[in-house]
PDB file of C-alpha atoms and ligand atoms in Angstrom:
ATOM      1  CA  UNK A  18       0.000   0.000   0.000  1.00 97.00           C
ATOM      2  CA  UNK A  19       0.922   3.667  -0.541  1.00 98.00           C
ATOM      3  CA  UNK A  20       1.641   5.485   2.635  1.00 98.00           C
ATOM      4  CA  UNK A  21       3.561   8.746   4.163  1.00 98.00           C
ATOM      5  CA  UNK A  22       6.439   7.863   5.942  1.00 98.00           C
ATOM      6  CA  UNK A  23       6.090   9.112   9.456  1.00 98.00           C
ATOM      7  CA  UNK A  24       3.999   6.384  10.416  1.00 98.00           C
ATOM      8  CA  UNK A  25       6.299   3.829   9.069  1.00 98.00           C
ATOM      9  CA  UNK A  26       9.347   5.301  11.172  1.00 98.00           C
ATOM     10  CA  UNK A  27       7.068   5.742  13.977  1.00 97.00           C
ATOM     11  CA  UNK A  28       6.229   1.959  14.025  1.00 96.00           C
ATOM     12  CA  UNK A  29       9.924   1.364  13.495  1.00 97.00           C
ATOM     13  CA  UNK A  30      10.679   3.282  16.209  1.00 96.00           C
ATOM     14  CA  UNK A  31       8.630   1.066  18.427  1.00 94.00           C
ATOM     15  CA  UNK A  32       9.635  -2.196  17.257  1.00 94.00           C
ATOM     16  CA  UNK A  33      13.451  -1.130  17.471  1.00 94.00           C
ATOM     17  CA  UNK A  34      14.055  -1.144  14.170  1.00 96.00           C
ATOM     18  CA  UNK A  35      15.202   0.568  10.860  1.00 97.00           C
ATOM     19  CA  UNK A  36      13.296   1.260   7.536  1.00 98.00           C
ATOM     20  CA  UNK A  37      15.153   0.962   4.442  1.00 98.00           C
ATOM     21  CA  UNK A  38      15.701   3.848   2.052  1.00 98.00           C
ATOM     22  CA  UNK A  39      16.236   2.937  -1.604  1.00 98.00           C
ATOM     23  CA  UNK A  40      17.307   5.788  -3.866  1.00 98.00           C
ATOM     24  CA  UNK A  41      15.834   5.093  -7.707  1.00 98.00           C
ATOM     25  CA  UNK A  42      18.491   6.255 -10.387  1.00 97.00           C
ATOM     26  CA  UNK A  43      15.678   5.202 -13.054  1.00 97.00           C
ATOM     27  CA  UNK A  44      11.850   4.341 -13.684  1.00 98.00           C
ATOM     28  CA  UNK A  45      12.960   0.458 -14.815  1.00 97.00           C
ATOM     29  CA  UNK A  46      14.362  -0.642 -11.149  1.00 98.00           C
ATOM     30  CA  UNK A  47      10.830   0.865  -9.633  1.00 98.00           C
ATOM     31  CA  UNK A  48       8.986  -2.604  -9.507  1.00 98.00           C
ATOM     32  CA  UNK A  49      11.378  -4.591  -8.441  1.00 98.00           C
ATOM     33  CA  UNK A  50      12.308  -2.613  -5.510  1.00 98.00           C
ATOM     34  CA  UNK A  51       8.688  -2.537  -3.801  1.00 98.00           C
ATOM     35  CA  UNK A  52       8.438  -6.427  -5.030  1.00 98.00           C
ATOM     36  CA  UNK A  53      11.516  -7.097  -3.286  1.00 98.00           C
ATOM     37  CA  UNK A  54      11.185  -5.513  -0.037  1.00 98.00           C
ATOM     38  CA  UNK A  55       7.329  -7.226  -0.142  1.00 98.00           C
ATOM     39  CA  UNK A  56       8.699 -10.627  -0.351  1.00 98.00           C
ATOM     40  CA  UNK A  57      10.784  -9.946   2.923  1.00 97.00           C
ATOM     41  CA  UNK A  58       8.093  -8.340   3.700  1.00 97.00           C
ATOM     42  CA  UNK A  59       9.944  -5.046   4.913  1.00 98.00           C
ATOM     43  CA  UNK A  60       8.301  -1.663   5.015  1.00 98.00           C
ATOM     44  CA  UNK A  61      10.177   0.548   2.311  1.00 98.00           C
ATOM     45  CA  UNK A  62      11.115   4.281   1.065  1.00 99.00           C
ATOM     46  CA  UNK A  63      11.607   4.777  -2.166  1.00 99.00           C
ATOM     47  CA  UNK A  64      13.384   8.153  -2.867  1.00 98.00           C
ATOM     48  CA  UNK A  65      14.637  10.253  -5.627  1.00 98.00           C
ATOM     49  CA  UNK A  66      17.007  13.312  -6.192  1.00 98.00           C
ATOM     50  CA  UNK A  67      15.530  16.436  -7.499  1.00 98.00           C
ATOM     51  CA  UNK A  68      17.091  15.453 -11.193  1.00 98.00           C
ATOM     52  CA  UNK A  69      15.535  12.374 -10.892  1.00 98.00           C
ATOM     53  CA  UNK A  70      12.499  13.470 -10.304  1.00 98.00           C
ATOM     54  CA  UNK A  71      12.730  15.848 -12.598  1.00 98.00           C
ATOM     55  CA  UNK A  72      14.326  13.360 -15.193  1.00 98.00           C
ATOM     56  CA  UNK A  73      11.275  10.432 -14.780  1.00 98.00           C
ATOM     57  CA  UNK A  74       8.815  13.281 -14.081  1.00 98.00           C
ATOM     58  CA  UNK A  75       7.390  13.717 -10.701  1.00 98.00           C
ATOM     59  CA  UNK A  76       3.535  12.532 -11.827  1.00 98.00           C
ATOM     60  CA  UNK A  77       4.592   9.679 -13.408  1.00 98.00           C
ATOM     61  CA  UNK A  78       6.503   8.734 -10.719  1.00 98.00           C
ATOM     62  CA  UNK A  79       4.024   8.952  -8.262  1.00 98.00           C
ATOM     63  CA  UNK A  80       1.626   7.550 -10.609  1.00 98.00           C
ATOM     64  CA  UNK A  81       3.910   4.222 -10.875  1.00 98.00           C
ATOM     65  CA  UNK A  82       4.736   3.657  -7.351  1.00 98.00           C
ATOM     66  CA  UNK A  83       1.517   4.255  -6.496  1.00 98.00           C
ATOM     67  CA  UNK A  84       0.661   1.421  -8.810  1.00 98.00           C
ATOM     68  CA  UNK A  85       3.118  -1.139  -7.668  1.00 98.00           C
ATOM     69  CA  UNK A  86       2.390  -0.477  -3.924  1.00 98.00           C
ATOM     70  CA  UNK A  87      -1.702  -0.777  -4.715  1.00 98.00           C
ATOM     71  CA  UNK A  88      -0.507  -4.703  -4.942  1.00 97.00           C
ATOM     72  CA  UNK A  89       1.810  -5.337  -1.948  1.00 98.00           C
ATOM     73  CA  UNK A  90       0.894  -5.913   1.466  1.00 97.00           C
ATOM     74  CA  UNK A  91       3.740  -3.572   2.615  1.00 98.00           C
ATOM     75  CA  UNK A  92       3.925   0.111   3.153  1.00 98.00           C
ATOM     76  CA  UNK A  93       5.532   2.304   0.382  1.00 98.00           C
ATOM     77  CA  UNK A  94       6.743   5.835   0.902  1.00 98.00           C
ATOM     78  CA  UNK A  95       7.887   7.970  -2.286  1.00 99.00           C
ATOM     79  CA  UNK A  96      10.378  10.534  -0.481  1.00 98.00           C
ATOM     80  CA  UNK A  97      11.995  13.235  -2.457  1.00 98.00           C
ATOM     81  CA  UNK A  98      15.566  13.447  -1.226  1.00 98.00           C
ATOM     82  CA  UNK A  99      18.235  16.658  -0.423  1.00 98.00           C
ATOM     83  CA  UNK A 100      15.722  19.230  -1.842  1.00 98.00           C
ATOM     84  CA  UNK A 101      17.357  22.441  -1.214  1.00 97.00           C
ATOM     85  CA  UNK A 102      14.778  24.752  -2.942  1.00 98.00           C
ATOM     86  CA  UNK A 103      10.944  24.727  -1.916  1.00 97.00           C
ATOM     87  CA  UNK A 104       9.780  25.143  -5.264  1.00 98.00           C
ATOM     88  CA  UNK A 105      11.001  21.245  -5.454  1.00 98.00           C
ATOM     89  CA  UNK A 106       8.897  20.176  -2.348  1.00 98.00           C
ATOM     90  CA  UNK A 107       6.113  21.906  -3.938  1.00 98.00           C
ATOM     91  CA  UNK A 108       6.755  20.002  -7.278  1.00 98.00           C
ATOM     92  CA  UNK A 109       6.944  16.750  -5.281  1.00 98.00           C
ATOM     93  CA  UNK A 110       3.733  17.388  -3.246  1.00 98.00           C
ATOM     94  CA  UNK A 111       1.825  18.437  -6.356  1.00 98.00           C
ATOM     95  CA  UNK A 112       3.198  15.111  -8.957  1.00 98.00           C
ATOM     96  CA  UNK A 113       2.105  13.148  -5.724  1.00 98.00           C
ATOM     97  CA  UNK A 114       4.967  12.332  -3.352  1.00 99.00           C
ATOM     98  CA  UNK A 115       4.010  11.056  -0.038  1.00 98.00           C
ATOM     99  CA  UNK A 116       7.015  12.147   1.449  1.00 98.00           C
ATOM    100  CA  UNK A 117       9.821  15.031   1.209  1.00 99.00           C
ATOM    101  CA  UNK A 118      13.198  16.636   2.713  1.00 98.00           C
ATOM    102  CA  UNK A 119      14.353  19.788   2.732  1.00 98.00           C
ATOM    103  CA  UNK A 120      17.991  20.437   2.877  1.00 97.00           C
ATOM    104  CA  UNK A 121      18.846  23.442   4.623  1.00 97.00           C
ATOM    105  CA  UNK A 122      22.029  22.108   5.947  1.00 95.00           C
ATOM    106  CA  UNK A 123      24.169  24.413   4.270  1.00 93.00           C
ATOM    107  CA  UNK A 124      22.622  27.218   5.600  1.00 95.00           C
ATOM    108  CA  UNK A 125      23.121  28.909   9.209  1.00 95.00           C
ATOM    109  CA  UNK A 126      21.086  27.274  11.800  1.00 97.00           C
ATOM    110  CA  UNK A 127      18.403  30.145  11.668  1.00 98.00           C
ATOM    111  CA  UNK A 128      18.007  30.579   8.297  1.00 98.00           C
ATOM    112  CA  UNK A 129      17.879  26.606   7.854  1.00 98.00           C
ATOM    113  CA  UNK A 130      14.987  26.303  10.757  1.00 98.00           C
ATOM    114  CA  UNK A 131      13.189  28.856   9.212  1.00 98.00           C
ATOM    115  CA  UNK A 132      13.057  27.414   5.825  1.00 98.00           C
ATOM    116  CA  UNK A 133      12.565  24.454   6.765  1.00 98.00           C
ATOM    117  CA  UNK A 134       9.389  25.836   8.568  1.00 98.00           C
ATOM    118  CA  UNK A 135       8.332  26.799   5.422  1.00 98.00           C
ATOM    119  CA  UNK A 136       8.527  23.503   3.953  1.00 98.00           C
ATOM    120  CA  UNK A 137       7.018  21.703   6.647  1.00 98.00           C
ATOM    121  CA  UNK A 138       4.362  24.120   6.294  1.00 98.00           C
ATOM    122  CA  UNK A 139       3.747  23.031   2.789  1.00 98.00           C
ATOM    123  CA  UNK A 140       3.982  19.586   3.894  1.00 98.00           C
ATOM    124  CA  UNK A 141       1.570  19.655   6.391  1.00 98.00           C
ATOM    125  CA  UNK A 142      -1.563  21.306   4.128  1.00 98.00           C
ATOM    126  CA  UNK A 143      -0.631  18.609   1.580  1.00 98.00           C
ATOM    127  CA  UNK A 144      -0.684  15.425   4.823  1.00 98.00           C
ATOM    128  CA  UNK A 145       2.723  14.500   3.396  1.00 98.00           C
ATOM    129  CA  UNK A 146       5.796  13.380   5.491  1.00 98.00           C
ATOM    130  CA  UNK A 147       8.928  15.504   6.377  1.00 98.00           C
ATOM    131  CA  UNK A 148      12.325  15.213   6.867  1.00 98.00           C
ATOM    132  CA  UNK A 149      15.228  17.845   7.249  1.00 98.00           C
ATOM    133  CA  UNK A 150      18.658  17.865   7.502  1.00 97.00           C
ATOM    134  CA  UNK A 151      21.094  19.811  10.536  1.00 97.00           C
ATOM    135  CA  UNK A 152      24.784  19.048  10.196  1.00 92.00           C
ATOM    136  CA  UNK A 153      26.601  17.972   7.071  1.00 83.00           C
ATOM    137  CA  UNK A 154      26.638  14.990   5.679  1.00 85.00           C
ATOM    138  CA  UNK A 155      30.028  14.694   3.148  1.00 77.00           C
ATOM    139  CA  UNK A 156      29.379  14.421  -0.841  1.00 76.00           C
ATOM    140  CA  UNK A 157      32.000  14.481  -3.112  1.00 65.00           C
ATOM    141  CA  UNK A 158      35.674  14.372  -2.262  1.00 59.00           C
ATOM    142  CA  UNK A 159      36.332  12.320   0.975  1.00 55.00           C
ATOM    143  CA  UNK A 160      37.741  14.711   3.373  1.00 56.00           C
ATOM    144  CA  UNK A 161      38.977  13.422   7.085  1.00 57.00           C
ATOM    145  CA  UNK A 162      35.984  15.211   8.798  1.00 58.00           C
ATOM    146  CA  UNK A 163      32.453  17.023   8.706  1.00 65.00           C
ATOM    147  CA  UNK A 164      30.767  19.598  11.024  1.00 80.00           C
ATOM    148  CA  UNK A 165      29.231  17.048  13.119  1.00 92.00           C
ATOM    149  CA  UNK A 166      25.708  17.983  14.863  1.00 96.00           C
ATOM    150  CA  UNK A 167      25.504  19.535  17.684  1.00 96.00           C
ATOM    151  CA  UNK A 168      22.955  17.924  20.221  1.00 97.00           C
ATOM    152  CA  UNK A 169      21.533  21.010  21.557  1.00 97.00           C
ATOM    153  CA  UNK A 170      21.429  22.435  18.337  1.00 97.00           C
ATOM    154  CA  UNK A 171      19.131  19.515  17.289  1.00 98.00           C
ATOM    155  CA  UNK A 172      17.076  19.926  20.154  1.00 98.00           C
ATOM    156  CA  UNK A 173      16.371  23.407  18.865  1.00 98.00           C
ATOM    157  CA  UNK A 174      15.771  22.322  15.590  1.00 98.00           C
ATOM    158  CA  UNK A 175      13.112  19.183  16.351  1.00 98.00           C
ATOM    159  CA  UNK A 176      10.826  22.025  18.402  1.00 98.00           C
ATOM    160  CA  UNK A 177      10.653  24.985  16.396  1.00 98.00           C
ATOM    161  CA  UNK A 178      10.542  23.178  13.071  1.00 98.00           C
ATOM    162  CA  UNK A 179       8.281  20.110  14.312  1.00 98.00           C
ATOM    163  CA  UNK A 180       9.791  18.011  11.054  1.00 98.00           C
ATOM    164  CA  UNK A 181       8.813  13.890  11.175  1.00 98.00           C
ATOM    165  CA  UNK A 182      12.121  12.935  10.870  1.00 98.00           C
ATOM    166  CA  UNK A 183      16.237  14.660  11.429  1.00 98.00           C
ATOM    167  CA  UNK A 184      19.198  13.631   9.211  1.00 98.00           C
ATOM    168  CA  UNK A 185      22.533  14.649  11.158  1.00 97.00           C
ATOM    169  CA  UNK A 186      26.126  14.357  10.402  1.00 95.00           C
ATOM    170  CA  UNK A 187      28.061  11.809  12.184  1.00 95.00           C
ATOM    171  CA  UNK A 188      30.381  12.085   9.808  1.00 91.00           C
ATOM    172  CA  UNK A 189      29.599   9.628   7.055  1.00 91.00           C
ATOM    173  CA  UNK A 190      29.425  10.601   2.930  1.00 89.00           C
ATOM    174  CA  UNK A 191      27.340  10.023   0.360  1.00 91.00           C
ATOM    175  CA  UNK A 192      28.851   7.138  -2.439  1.00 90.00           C
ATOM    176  CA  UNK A 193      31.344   6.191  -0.590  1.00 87.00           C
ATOM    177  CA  UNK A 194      31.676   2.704  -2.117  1.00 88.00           C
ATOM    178  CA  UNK A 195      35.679   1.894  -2.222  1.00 88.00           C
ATOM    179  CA  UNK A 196      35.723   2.284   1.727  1.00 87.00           C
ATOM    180  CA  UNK A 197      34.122   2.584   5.016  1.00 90.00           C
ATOM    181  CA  UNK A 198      33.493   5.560   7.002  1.00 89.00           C
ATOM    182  CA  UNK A 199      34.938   5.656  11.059  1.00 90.00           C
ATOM    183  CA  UNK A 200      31.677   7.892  11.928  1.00 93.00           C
ATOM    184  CA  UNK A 201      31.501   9.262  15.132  1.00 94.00           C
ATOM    185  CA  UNK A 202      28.790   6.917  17.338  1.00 96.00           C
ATOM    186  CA  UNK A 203      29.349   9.129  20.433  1.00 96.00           C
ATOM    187  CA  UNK A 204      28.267  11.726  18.299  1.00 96.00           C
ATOM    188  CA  UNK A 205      25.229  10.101  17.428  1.00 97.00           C
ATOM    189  CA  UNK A 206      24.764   8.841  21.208  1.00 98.00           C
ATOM    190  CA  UNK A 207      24.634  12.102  22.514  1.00 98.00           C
ATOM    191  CA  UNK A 208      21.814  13.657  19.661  1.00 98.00           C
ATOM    192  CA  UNK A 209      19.801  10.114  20.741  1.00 98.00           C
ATOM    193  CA  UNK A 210      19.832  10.919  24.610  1.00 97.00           C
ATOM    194  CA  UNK A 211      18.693  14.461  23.445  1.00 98.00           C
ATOM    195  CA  UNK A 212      16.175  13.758  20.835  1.00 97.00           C
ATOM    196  CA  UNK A 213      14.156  11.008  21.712  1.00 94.00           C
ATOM    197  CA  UNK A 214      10.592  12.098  20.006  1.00 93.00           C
ATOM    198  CA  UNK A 215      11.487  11.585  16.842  1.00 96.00           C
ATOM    199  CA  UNK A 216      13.335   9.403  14.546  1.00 98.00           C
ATOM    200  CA  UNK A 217      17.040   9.899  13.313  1.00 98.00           C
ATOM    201  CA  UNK A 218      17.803   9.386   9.435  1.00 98.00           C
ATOM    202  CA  UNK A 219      21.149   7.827   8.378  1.00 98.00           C
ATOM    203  CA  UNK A 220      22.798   8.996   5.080  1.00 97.00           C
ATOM    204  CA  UNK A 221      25.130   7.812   3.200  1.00 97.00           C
ATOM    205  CA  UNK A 222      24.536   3.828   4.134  1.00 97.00           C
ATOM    206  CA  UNK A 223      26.455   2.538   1.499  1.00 97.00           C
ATOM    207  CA  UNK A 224      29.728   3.710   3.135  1.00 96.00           C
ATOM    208  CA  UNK A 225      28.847   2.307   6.401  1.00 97.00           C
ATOM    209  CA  UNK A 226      30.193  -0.843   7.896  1.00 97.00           C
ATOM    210  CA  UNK A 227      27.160  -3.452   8.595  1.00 97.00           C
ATOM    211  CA  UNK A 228      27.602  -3.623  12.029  1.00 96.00           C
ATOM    212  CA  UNK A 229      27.710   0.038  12.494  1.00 97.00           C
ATOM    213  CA  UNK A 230      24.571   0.307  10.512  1.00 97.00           C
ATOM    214  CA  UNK A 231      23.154  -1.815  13.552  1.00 96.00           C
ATOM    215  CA  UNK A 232      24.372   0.407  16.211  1.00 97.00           C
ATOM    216  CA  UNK A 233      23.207   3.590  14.138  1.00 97.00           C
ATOM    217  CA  UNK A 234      19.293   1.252  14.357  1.00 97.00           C
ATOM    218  CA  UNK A 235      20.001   0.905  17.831  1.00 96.00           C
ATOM    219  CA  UNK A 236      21.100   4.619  18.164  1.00 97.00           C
ATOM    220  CA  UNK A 237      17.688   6.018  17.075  1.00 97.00           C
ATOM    221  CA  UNK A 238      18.283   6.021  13.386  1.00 98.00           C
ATOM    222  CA  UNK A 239      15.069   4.663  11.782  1.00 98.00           C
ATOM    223  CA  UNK A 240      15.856   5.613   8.071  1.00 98.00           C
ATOM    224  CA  UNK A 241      18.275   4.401   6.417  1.00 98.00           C
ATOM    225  CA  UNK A 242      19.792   5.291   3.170  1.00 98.00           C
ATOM    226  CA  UNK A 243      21.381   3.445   0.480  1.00 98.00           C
ATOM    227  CA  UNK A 244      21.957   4.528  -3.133  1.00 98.00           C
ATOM    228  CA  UNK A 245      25.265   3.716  -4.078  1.00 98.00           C
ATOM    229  CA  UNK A 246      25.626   0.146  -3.711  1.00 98.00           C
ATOM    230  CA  UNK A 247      22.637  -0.407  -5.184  1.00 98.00           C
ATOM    231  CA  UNK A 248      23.679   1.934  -8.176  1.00 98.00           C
ATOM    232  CA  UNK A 249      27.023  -0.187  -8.196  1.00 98.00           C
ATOM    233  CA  UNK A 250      25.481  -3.692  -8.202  1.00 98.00           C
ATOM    234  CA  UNK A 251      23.088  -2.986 -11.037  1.00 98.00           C
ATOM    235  CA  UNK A 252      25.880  -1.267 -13.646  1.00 98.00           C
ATOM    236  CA  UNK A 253      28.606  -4.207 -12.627  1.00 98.00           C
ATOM    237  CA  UNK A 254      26.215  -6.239 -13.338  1.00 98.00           C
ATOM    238  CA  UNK A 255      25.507  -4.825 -16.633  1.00 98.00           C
ATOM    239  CA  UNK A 256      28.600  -4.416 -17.667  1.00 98.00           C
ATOM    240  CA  UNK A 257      29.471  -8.073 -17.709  1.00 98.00           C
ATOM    241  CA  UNK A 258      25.512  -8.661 -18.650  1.00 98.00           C
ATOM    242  CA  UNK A 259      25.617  -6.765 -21.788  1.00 98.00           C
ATOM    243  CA  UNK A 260      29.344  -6.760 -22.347  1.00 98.00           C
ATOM    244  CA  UNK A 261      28.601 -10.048 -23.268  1.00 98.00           C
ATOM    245  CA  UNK A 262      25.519  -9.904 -25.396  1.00 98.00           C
ATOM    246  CA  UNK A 263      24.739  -9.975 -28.943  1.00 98.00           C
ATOM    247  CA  UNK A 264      22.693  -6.509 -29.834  1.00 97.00           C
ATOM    248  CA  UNK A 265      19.735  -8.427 -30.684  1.00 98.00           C
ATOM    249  CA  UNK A 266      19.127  -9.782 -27.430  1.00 98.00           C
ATOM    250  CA  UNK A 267      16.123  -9.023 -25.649  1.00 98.00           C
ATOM    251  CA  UNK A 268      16.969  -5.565 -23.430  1.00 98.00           C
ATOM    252  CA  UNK A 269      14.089  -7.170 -20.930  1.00 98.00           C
ATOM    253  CA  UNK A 270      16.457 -10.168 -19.838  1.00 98.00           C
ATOM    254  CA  UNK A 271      19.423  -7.878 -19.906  1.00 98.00           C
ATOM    255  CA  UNK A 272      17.563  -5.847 -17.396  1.00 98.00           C
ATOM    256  CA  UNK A 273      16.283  -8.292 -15.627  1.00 98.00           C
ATOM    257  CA  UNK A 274      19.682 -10.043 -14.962  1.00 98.00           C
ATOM    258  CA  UNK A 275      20.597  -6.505 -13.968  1.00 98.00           C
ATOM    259  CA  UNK A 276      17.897  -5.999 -11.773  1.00 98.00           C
ATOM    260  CA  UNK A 277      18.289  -8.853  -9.981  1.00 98.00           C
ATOM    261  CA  UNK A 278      21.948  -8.595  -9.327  1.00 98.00           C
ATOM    262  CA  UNK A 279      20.736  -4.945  -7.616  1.00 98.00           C
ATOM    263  CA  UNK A 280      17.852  -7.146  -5.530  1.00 98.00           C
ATOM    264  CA  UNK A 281      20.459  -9.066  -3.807  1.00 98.00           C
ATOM    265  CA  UNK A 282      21.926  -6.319  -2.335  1.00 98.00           C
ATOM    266  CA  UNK A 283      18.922  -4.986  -1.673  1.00 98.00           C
ATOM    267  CA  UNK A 284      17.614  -7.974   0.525  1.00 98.00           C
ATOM    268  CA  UNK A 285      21.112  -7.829   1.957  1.00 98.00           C
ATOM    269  CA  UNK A 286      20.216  -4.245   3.135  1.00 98.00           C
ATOM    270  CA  UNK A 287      16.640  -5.273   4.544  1.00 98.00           C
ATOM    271  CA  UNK A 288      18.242  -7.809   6.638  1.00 97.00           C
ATOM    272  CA  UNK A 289      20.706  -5.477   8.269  1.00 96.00           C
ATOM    273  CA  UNK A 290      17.938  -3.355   9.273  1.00 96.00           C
ATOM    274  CA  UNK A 291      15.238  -5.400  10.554  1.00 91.00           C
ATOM    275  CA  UNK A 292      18.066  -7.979  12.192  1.00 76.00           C
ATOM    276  CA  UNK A 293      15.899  -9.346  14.888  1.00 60.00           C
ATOM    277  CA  UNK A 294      18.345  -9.171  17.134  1.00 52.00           C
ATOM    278  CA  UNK A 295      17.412  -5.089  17.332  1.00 52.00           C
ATOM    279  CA  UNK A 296      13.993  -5.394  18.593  1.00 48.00           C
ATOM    280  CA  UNK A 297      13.825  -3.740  22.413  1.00 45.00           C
TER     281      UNK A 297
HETATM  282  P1  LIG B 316      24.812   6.395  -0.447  1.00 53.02           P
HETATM  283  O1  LIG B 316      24.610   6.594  -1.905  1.00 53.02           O
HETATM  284  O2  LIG B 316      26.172   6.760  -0.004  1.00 53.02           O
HETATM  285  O3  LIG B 316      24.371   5.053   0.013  1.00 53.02           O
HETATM  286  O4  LIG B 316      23.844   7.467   0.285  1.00 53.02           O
HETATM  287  C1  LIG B 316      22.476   7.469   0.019  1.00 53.02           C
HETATM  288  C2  LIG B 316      21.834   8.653   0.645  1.00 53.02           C
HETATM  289  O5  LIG B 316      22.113   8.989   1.778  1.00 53.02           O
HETATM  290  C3  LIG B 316      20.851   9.395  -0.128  1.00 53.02           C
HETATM  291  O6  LIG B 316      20.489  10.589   0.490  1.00 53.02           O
END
């Protein structure tokens, strides 16, 4: 079924455990991301970039997810990801997103709670989800560290913006895929004894060791985001896939093979974060 996200990380929250976050690079993987996390039967976010959205279309989208969760007996979230301009959340809400983020992270801390007060304003008149972002989390080139987030500074941040859900920087990076991030769990420890109301996003998954992903579950995260690895599965996967092929082989097998080397990880991801081991 299609559903916002808050109540999926609220249930997660109870249970003690994490909700995967899959980013979509492309309308073809769609299907077989909801079908996947159904048969493991896993609650799932699917979530897009701003040019992704903008590249699929935000409607048609929607309009597809929608479709694919109408069948499963799991909750599916569409979640625009890092939007840094509200003209974007406004997009998403309109084409039919059931979830959003700002990302005002860049910005001072007062200019970045009062934005995202805007945004969570739109958000709430459209009964969509929100999440928001305080602290940086590292894109690009791997430097040795981030700002980290400041507790009290979240603190400040959960009550005057009243957002569903907080990414903070613990110091991991998005697509870090050649090696794994030392992030900073006291860090995260403190912002958990601080914010307990609501739940803690994790980005930049792919570049964290599985057993830290566990702690971060433990730790109050209850998103958490992969996009890399997936991204690197599928296209070393298609490389040898259609490296190999003759050009009139059928592209739907190709893909296929493709999409199922991506579903492997993806399972692998599902089990890290609903390891029973994590319920309280
Ligand atoms: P990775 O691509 O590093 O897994 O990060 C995903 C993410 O955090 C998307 O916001």
């Amino acid at each position: 079924m299609y559903t916002t996200m808050a109540p999926m990380l609220a249930q997660a929250k109870q249970e003690g455990k994490g909700v995967p976050a899959f980013n979509i690079h492309a309308l073809e993987v769609v299907p077989m991301m909801a079908r996947t996390a159904a048969e493991k039967s896993c609650p799932v976010i699917l979530q897009v970039s701003v040019s992704t959205a903008k590249y699929i279309g935000f409607h048609l989208l929607s309009t597809v997810v929608r479709e694919v969760a109408s069948s499963l007996d799991v909750p599916v979230a569409l979640h625009l990801d890092h939007a840094a301009k509200l003209e974007d959340i406004g997009a998403a809400i309109d084409g039919g997103f059931s979830s959003v983020m700002y990302d005002g992270s860049l910005l001072p801390l007062s200019e970045n709670i009062q934005r995202t007060q805007e945004a969570v304003k739109l958000a709430r008149q459209a009964k969509v989800s929100i999440e928001a972002e305080l602290g940086i989390v590292g894109r690009g080139k791997i430097i040795e560290s981030y700002p980290y987030t400041d507790p009290d500074d979240a603190v400040k941040f959960v009550e005057e913006t009243g957002v569903d859900a907080l990414a903070v920087g613990i110091g991991t990076h998005h697509g870090q895929y050649k090696a794994k991030t030392n992030i900073n769990l006291d860090v995260l420890k403190a912002i958990h004894e601080k914010v307990r109301d609501i739940p803690l996003v994790l980005h930049g998954g792919t570049g964290v060791r599985d057993e830290d992903v566990r702690t971060c579950v433990r730790l109050g995260m209850h998103k958490l985001n992969f996009g890399t690895e997936l991204n690197v599965s599928w296209v070393r996967a298609a490389k040898e896939v259609f490296g190999a092929a003759e050009p009139d082989e059928s592209l739907r097998e190709l893909m296929i093979r493709c999409n199922g080397a991506m579903a492997d990880t993806i399972r692998k991801k599902i089990d890290l974060v609903r390891f029973e081991g994590l319920g309280r």
